[in-house]
Amino acid sequence: MESLTLGNLTSYKTMDEMEEELKCPVCGSFFREPIILPCSHNICLACARNILVQTPDAESPQSSRASGSGVSDYDYLDLDKMSLYSEADSGYGSYGGFVSAPTTPCQKSPNGVRVFPPAVPPQPQQQHLLPFPGGLPPIPRNSCITCPQCHRSLILDDRGLRGFPKNRVLEGVVDRYQQSKAAALKCQLCEKSPREATVMCEQCDVFYCDPCRLRCHPPRGPLAKHRLVPPAQGRISRRTSPRKISTCTEHELENLSMYCVQCKTPVCYQCLEEGKHSTHEVKALGAMWKLHKGQLSQALNGLSDRATEAKEFLVQLRNMVQHIQENGVEFEACLVAQCDALIDALNRRKAQLLSRVNKEHEHKLKVVRDQISHCTVKLRQTTGLMEYCLEVIKENDPSGFLQISDALIRRVHMTEGQWGKGTLTPRMTSDFDLTLDSGPLLQSIHQLDFVQMKVPAAPILQLEECCTQNNSATLSWKQPPLSTIAVDGYILELDDGNGGVFREVYVGSETICTVDGLHFNSTYKSRVKAFNGSGVGQYSKTLVMQTSEIAWFVFDPASAHPDILLSNDNLTVTCNSYDDRVVMGNTAFSRGVHYWEITIDRYDNHPDPAFGIARGDVLKDVMLGKDDKAWAMYVDNNRSWFMHNNSHTNRTDGGIGKGATVGVLLDFTRGILIFLINDEQQGPVAFEGMEGLYYPAISLNRNVQVTLHTGLPIPDFYTPGEPDPNGSVC
């Protein structure tokens, strides 16, 4: 599993933006002895005591008490039922504290989170009464606490706040953060004014400046094996002790050693034997620790990508500010030059036009600056969360980590989702799509206004929607996202598939077009441009598309003779007439080498079907080859002939029957047509000089039924070359 480390996030090395993650939502200061509420939020232990609220006995179900063993143990109170907030959300609670007292308005912490104020406990009535032991009042029965962030409330059990697990991971991160802000470490061996330490020896546990290190810790002898580290790292390693074994909150003498998958909390063996976890699925604590660390690291990878994109987006927005400034100045200067050339009436109009340009200028700046401010805040929050998560990953306390890992993973995914589609898209273009028209006559000077006189921008080809199939190509395009220039239509151009000149194949307002009848096994270049009343815009980028090398086709019912009967998805054909009828394929060929086969499914009474190629206007009610539009081989059960324009040539022994296979090979590179029967060439090369556009075709009567097979490779016996003197292919 890929993990995220500081090395992957070199742009987020500072910890300043993490500070908000380390502050209590109640007091606004760094967390002190933080505890984890069941809702996964954190709060200082002292702050938790301060915001406790005592509930009436009637509102406290004895069966539902707070417990630190899992979220399911907490009884979240219905806020509407308890009326902790008024219906108008005025901030007043219906329970004022530990004793009956007037309700007190809630306050806001330095972080802006609304919290309930601490209730004032009853003061001793007799002066001889001693204050509360330890200076803190005991937690009364039926106390409840409300999370200052999500406002979910719960009732405490007999253990009170001790039932909540301590967030040792967060406490360690806060400690490291505060120490990173402390003053520089001093050398421990300087006699008078200590100099700043440059290294720390992990074995000697001493900080040295450079002169003292050379004098007291030379890199030779036994000292050569000592490990010297930077002072900051040494300070952390000095305070880092071996991992403390965590104990169970319910069984204080037992160590946490397993993880309950259902409750999502670490448990001890006594919990498994006696407690509610005895029937739950549990896993090893170390394995789950590593698993959740990996999940958090993987989630941070995605968030890191979003943060990087946000930084790049901010650079783009700041560049747009400069471009808007430059374009605004340039546009304003052009406008002033045109207006100054006009008469006094134009000067009066000039002031109005300048005002309009300035408003547009300020509007664009305001929109972009607002987006910069919004994105900066989100990026700061994202970066802070990332740094906090990275610090959490450094912790070596499995149980402490697992107590907060699920919540952190959810927060990371939620924050990543906030950088969704459209968030990193500019809301404003830096161009000023306005041009002053100075052509109107003087009497129209008071109606002078901006008009749109720009040609459209170059369209963008949508590559995910462009494709080829057989000898057809489908192209799709759109206007640039921020373009506001009107478009009347588009012009699509393709070359000839052989590096020739471009030619127009479509003109219209649609943004998708399919071009049929292209050459097989050919490379086509395509481009598109837009036009409006001002002219024709620039071409899009050129797209190179490759048509299919092997053709897939079926018989065409639209062009077949009415007596033709088709089935099997137009691959099987017969006829209901005793006369020969013609049917063609639905794809034409003009380039390349193509091969297809026809199998004889039924053959009765020795008919002579014909197989070959034809022009689109071939006669459909006579045998194929009777006119000058077809080139064919007709065959019976004993022999075959080639026929074109009713001329019969090259009688060859060998016929067909049920189950036989007839192959047709059309090679435009050599301009020849060859026939095969049962995988062997039938006679010499049938026809030469084949050029132009041809369709596969056959003719048959009711005594024959055949099935077409396409998309076949060229037969093994056939290799490119010249015909030999005997007419066979070599």
Short mmCIF file of C-alpha atoms in Angstrom, two decimals, residues 316-329 332 356-374 427-432:
data_model
loop_
_atom_site.label_atom_id
_atom_site.label_comp_id
_atom_site.label_asym_id
_atom_site.label_seq_id
_atom_site.Cartn_x
_atom_site.Cartn_y
_atom_site.Cartn_z
CA GLN A 316 -3.20 30.98 -12.30
CA LEU A 317 -5.65 33.35 -10.62
CA ARG A 318 -2.89 35.74 -9.60
CA ASN A 319 -1.60 35.73 -13.17
CA MET A 320 -5.11 36.49 -14.33
CA VAL A 321 -5.13 39.57 -12.11
CA GLN A 322 -2.02 40.81 -13.88
CA HIS A 323 -3.47 39.98 -17.30
CA ILE A 324 -6.72 41.73 -16.48
CA GLN A 325 -4.73 44.77 -15.39
CA GLU A 326 -2.65 44.73 -18.56
CA ASN A 327 -5.59 44.05 -20.86
CA GLY A 328 -7.64 46.70 -19.10
CA VAL A 329 -4.93 49.30 -19.53
CA GLU A 332 -8.57 51.71 -22.16
CA ARG A 356 -18.35 51.22 -18.66
CA VAL A 357 -14.88 49.83 -19.30
CA ASN A 358 -13.79 50.69 -15.76
CA LYS A 359 -16.84 48.98 -14.31
CA GLU A 360 -16.10 45.87 -16.35
CA HIS A 361 -12.47 46.10 -15.26
CA GLU A 362 -13.36 46.37 -11.57
CA HIS A 363 -15.98 43.64 -11.86
CA LYS A 364 -13.46 41.19 -13.29
CA LEU A 365 -10.90 42.10 -10.63
CA LYS A 366 -13.46 41.73 -7.86
CA VAL A 367 -14.60 38.31 -9.07
CA VAL A 368 -11.06 36.97 -9.39
CA ARG A 369 -9.88 38.47 -6.09
CA ASP A 370 -12.89 37.06 -4.28
CA GLN A 371 -12.11 33.65 -5.74
CA ILE A 372 -8.46 34.00 -4.68
CA SER A 373 -9.50 34.85 -1.13
CA HIS A 374 -11.96 31.96 -0.95
CA ARG A 427 -15.04 32.25 -12.65
CA MET A 428 -13.95 35.05 -14.94
CA THR A 429 -11.94 35.44 -18.12
CA SER A 430 -9.20 38.06 -18.34
CA ASP A 431 -10.14 39.10 -21.88
CA PHE A 432 -12.21 42.16 -22.67
#
